PDB file of C-alpha atoms in Angstrom:
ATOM      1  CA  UNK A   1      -3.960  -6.809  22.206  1.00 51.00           C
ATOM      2  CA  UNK A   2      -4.959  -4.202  25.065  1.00 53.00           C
ATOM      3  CA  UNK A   3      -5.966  -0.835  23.338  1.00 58.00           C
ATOM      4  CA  UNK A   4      -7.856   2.132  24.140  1.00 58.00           C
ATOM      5  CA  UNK A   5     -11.645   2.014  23.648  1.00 69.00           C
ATOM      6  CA  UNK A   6     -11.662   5.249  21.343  1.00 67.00           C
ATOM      7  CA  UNK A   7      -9.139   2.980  19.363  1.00 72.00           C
ATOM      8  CA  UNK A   8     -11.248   0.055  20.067  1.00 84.00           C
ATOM      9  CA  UNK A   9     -14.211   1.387  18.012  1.00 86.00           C
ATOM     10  CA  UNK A  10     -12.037   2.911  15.261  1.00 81.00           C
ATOM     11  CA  UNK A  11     -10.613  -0.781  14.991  1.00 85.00           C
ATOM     12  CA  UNK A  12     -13.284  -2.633  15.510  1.00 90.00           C
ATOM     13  CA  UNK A  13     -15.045  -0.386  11.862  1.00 88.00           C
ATOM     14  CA  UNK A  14     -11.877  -1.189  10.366  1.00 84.00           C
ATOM     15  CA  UNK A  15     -12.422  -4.674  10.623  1.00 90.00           C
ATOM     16  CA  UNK A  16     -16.271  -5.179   9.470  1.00 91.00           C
ATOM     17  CA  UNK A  17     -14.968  -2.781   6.620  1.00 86.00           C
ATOM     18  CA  UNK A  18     -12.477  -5.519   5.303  1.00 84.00           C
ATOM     19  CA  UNK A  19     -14.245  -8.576   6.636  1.00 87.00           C
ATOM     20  CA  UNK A  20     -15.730 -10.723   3.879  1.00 85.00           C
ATOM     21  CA  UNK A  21     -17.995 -12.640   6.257  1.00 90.00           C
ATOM     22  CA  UNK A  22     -20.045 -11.568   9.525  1.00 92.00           C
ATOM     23  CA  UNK A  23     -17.436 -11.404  12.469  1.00 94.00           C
ATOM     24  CA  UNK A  24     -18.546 -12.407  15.635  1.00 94.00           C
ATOM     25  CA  UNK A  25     -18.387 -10.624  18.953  1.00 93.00           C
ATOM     26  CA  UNK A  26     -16.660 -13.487  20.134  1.00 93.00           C
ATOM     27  CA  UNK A  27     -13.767 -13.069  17.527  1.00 94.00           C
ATOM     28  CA  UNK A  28     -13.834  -9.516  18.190  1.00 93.00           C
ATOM     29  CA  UNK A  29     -13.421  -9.809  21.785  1.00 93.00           C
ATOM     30  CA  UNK A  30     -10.713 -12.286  21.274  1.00 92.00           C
ATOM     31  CA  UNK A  31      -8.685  -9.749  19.028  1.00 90.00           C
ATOM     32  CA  UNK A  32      -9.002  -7.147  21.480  1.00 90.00           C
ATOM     33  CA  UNK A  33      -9.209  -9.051  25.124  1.00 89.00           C
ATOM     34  CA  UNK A  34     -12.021  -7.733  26.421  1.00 92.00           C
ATOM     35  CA  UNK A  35     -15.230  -9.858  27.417  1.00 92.00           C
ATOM     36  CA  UNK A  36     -18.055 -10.274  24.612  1.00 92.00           C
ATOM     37  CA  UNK A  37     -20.146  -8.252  26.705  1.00 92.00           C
ATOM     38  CA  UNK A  38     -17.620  -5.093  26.179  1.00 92.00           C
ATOM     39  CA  UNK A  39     -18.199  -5.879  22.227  1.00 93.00           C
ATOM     40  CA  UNK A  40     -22.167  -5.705  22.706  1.00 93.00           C
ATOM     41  CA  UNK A  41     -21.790  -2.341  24.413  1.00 92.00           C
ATOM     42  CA  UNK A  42     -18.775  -1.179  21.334  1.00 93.00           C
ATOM     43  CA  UNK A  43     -21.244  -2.379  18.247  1.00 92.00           C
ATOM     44  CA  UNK A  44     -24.518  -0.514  20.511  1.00 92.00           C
ATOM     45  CA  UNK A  45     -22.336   2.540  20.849  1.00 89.00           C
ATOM     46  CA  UNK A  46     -21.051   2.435  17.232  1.00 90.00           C
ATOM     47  CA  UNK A  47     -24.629   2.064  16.035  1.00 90.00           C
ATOM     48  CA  UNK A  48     -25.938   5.009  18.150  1.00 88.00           C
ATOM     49  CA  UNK A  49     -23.339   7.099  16.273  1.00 83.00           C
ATOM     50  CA  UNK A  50     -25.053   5.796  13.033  1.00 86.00           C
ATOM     51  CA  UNK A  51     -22.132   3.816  12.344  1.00 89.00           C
ATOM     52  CA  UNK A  52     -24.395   1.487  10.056  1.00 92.00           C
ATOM     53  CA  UNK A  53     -23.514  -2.001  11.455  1.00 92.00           C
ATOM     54  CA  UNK A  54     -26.063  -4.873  11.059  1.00 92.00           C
ATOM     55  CA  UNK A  55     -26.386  -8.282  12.807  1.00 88.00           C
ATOM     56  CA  UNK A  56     -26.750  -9.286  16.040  1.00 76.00           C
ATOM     57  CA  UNK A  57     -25.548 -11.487  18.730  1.00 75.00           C
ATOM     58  CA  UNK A  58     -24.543 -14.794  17.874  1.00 78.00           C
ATOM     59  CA  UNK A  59     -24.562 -14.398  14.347  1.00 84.00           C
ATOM     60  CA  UNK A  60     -22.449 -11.744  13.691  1.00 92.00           C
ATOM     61  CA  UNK A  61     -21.678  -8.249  12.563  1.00 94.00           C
ATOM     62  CA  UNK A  62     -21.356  -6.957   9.093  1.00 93.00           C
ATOM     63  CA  UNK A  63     -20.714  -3.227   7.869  1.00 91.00           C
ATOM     64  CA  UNK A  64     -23.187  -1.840   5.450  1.00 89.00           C
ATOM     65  CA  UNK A  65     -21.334  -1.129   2.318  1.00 84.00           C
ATOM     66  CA  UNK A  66     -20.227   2.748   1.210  1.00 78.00           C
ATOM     67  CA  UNK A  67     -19.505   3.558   4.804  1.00 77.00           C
ATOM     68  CA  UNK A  68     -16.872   5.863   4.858  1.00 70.00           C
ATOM     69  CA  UNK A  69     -15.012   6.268   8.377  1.00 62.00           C
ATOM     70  CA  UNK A  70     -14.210   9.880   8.917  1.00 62.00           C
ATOM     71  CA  UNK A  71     -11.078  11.034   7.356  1.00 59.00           C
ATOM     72  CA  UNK A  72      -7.764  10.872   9.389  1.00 60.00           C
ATOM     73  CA  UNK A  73      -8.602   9.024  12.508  1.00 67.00           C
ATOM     74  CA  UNK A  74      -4.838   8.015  13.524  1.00 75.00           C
ATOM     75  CA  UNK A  75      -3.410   7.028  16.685  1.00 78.00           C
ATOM     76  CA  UNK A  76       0.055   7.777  17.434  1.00 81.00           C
ATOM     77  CA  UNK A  77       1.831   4.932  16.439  1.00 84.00           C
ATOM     78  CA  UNK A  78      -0.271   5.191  13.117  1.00 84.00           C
ATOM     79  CA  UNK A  79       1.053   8.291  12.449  1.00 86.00           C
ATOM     80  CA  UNK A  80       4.122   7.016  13.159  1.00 86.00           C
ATOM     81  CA  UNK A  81       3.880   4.591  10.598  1.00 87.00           C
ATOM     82  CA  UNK A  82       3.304   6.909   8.261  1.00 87.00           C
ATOM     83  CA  UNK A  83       5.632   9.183   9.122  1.00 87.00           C
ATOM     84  CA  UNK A  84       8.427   6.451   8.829  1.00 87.00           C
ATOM     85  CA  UNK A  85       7.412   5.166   5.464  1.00 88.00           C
ATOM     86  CA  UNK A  86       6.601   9.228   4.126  1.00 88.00           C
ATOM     87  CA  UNK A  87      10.416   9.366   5.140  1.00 85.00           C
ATOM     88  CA  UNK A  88      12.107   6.600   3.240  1.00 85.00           C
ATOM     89  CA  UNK A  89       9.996   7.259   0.003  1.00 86.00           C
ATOM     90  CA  UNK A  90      11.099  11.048   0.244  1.00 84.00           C
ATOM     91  CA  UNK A  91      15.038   9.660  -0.032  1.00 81.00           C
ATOM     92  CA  UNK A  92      14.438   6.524  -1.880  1.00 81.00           C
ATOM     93  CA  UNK A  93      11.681   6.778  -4.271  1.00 80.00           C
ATOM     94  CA  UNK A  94      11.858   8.284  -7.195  1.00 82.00           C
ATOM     95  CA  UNK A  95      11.567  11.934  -7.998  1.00 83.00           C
ATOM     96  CA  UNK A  96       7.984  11.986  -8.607  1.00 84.00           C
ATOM     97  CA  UNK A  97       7.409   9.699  -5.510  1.00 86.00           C
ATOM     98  CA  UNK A  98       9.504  11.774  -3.376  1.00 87.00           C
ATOM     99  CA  UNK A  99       7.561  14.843  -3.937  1.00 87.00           C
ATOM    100  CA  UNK A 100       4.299  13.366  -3.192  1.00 88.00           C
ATOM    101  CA  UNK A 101       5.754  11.721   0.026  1.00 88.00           C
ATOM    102  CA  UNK A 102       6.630  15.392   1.202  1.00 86.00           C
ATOM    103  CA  UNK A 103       3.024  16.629   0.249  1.00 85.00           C
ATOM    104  CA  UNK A 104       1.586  13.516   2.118  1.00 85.00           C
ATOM    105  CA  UNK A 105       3.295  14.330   5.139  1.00 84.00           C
ATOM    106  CA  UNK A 106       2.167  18.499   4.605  1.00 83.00           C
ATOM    107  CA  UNK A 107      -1.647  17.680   4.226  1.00 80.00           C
ATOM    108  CA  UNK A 108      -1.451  15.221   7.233  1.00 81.00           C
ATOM    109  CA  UNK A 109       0.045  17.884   9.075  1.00 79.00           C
ATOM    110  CA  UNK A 110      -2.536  20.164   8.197  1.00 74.00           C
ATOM    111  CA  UNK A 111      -5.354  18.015   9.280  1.00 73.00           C
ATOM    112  CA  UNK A 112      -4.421  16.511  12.568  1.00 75.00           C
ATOM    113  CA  UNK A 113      -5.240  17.476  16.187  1.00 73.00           C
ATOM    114  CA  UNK A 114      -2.702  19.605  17.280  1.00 76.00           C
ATOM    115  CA  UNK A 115      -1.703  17.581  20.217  1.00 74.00           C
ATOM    116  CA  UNK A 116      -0.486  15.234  17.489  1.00 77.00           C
ATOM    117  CA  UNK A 117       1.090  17.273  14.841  1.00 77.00           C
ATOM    118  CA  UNK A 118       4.356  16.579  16.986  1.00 79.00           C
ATOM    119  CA  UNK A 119       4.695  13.122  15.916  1.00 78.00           C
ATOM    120  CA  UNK A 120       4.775  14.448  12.059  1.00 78.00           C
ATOM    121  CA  UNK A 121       6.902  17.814  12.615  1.00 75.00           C
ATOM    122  CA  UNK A 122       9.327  16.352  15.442  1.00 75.00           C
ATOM    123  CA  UNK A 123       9.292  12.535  14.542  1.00 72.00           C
ATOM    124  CA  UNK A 124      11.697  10.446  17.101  1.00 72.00           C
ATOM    125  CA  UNK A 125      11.784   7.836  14.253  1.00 71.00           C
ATOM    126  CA  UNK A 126      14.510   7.957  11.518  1.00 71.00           C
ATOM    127  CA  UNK A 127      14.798   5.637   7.951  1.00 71.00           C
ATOM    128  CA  UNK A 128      18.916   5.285   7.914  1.00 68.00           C
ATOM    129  CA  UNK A 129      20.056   5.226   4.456  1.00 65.00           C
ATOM    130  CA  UNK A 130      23.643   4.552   3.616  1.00 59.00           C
ATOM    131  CA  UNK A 131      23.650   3.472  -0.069  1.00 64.00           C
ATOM    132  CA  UNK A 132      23.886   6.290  -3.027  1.00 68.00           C
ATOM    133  CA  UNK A 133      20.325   6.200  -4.728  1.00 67.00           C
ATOM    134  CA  UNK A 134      20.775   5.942  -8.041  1.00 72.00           C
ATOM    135  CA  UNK A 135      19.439   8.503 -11.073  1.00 76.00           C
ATOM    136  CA  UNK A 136      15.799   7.172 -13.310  1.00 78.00           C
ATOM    137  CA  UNK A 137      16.991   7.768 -16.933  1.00 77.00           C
ATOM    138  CA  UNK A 138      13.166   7.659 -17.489  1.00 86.00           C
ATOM    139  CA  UNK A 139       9.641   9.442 -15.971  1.00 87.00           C
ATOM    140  CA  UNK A 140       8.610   6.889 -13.877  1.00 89.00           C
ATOM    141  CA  UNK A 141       5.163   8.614 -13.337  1.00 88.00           C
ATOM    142  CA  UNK A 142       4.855   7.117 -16.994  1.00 91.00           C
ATOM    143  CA  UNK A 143       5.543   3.343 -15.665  1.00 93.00           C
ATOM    144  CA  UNK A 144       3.065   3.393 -13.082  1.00 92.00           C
ATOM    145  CA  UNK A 145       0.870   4.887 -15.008  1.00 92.00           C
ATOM    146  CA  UNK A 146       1.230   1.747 -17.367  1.00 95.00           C
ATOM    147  CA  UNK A 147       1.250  -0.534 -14.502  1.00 95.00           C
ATOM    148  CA  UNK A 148      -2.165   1.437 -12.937  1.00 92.00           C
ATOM    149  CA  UNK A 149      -4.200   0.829 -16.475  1.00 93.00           C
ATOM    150  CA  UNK A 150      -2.248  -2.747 -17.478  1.00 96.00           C
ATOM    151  CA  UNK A 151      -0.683  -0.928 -20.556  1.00 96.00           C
ATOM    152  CA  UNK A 152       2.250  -2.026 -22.716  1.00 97.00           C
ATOM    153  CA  UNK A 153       5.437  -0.230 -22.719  1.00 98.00           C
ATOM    154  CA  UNK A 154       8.017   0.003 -24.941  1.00 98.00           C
ATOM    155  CA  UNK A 155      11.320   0.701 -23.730  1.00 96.00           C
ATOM    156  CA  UNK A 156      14.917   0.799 -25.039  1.00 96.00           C
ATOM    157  CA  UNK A 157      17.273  -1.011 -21.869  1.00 96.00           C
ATOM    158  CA  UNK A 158      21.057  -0.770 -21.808  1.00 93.00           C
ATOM    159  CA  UNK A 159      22.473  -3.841 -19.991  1.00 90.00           C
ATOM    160  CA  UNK A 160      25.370  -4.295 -17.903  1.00 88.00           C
ATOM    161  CA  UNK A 161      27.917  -4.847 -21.191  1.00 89.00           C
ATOM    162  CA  UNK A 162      26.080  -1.266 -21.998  1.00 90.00           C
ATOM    163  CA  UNK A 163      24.228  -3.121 -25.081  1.00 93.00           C
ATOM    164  CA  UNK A 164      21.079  -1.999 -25.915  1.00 95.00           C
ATOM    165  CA  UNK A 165      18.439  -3.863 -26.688  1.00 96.00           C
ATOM    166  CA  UNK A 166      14.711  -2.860 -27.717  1.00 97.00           C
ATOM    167  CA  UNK A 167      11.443  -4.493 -25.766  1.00 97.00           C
ATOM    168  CA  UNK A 168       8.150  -4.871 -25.329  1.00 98.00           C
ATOM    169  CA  UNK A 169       6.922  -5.611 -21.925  1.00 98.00           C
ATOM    170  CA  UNK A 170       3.947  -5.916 -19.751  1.00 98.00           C
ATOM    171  CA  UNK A 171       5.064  -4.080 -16.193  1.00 97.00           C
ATOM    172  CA  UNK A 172       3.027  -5.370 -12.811  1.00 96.00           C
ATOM    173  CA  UNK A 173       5.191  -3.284 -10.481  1.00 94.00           C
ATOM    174  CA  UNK A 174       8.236  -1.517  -9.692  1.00 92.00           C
ATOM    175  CA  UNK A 175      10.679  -2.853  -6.672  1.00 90.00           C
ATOM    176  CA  UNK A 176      12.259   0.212  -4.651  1.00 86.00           C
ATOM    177  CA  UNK A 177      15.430  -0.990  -2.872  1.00 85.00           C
ATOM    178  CA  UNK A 178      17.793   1.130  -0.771  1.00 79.00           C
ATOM    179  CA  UNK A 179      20.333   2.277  -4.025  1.00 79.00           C
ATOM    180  CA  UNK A 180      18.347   0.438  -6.989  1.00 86.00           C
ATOM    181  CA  UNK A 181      14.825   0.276  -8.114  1.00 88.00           C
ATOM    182  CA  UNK A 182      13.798  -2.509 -10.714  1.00 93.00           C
ATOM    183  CA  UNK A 183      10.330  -2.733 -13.033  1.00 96.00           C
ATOM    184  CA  UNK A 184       9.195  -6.436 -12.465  1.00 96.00           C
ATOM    185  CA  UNK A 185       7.330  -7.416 -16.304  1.00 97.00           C
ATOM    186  CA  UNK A 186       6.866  -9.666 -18.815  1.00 97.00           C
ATOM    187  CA  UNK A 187       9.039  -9.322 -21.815  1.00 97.00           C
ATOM    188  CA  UNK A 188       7.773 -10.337 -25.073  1.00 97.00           C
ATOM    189  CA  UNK A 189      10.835 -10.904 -26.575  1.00 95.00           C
ATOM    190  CA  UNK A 190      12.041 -13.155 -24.286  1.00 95.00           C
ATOM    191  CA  UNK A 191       8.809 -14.966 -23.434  1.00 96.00           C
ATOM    192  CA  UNK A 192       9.098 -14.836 -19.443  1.00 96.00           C
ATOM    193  CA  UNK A 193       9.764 -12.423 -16.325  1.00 97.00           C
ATOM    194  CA  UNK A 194      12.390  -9.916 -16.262  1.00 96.00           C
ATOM    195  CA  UNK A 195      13.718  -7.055 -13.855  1.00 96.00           C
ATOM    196  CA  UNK A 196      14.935  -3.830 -15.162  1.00 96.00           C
ATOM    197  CA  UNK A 197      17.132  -1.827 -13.427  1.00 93.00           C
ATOM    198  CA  UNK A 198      15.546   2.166 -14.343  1.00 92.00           C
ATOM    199  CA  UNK A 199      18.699   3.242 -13.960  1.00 91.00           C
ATOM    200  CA  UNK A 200      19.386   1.452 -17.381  1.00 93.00           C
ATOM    201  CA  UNK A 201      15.727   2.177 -19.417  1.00 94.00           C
ATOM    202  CA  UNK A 202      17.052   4.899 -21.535  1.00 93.00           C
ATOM    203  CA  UNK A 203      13.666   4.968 -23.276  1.00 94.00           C
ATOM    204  CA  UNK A 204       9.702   4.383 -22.150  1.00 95.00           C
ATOM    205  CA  UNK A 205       7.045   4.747 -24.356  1.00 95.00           C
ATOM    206  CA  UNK A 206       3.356   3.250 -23.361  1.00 95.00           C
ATOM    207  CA  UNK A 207       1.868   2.262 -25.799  1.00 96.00           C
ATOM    208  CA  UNK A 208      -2.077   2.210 -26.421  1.00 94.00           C
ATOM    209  CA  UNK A 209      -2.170  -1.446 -25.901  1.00 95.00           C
ATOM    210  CA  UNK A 210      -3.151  -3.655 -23.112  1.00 95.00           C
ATOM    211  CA  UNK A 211      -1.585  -6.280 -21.956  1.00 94.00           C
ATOM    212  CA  UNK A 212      -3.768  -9.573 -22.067  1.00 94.00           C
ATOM    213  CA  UNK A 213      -3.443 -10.575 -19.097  1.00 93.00           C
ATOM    214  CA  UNK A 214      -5.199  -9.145 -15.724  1.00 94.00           C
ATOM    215  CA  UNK A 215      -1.745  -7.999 -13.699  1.00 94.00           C
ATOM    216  CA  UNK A 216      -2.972  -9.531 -10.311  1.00 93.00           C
ATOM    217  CA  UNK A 217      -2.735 -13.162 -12.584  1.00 95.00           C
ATOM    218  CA  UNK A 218       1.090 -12.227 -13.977  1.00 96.00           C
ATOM    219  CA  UNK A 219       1.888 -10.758 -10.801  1.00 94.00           C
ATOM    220  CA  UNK A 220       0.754 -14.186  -8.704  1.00 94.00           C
ATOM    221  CA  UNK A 221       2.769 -16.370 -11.898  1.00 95.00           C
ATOM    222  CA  UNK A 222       6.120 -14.007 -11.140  1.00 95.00           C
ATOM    223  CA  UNK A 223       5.595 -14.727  -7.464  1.00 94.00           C
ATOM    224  CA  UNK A 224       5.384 -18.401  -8.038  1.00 94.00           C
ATOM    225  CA  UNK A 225       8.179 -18.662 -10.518  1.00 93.00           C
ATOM    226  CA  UNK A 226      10.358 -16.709  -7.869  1.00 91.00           C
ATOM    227  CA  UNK A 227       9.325 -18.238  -5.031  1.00 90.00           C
ATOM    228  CA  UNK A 228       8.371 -14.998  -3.333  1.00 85.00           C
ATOM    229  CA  UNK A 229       5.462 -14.222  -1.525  1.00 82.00           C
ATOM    230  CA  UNK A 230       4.442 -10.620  -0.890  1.00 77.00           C
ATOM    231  CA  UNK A 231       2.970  -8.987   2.112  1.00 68.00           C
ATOM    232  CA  UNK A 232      -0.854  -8.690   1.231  1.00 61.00           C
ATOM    233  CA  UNK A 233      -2.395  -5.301   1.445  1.00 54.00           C
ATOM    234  CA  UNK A 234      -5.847  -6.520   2.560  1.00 50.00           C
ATOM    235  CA  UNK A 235      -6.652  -6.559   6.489  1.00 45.00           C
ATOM    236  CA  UNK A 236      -5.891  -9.592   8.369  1.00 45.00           C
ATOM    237  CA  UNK A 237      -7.031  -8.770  11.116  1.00 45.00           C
ATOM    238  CA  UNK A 238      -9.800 -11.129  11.771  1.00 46.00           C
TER     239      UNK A 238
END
């Protein structure tokens, strides 16, 4: 993967950030296709900018911990990225979600080079969505909020014979699809994962009660009882 020495030593912090282990310049220059020698001269030049990176040749390089890279160091394509996902959440999140997408995208404007602000104001990349998004009955602010501290929530759900039906649950996340979005949780009542459609919660109350479980554990059990496995979050990079 050919890239651009600036980008090289951006990337190559990135990586001792998330790396659990010493990563050696071999690795390194294997990720990035350059000779091991080019890595010596990155991690010297990285350390001479008090980029506080310990190790040494053979061994392997670690970051010290509580570095914090400068804010907003994005390539192109990064920015991109970002632009492209800002996009969809601003027409398919919800209406809390969809106002901090738009602020996102302002306050990344505002802190940019110039020569880049193009790919945010004048993005050539477009999210197509065809599908009529459908109306929250409920403040979903509240349901993350629950999902953020592992609260319980009580909620009063109309189903699709437009019974209703009162629940406690334990939410671990909320799935945003193109027309729909569904809160993924345990349901007390009926002893095992459920979806709800938010569309349908006509009622959300969190309650001051934890659930007993960490989320990461019911959120691994739901994955395994649906045969699903989620994109991880955390760096694979090395």
């Amino acid at each position: 993967m050919k890239v651009l020495p600036t980008n090289r030593l951006f990337s190559i912090i990135q990586i001792l950030r998330n790396a659990r282990f010493p990563v050696k310049a071999q690795q390194l220059a294997d990720k990035f296709e350059v000779s091991v020698r080019t890595i010596y001269r990155d991690i010297a030049e990285l350390q001479n900018q008090l980029v506080p990176i310990q190790g040494e040749a053979g061994v392997g390089y670690i970051l010290k911990p509580g570095y914090e890279m400068p804010p907003l160091m994005l390539t192109a394509n990064e920015l991109e990225a970002v632009a492209l996902g800002a996009h969809w959440v601003s027409q398919r999140g919800d209406k809390y979600l969809s106002q901090s997408a738009n602020s996102l995208l302002e306050k990344i404007k505002d802190v940019v080079p110039e020569h880049l602000q193009s790919v945010i104001l004048d993005t050539n990349l477009v999210s197509a969505n065809y599908a009529q998004a459908v109306e929250d009955s409920i403040n979903m602010d509240d349901v993350r909020e629950a999902i953020r501290q592992q609260s319980k929530l009580f909620i009063a759900y109309k189903d699709v014979k437009e019974n209703i039906s009162h629940r406690i649950i334990w939410p671990i996340m909320v799935a945003y699809f193109d027309s729909v979005r569904l809160v993924v949780a345990w349901c007390e009542s009926r002893q095992d994962f459920r979806h709800f459609r938010t569309d349908r919660i006509n009622k959300v109350e969190v309650l001051d009660e934890s659930y007993p479980k960490p989320r990461q554990t019911l959120k691994l059990e739901w994955q395994k009882k649906q045969n699903i496995t989620l994109p991880s979050t955390r760096s694979n990079l090395i």
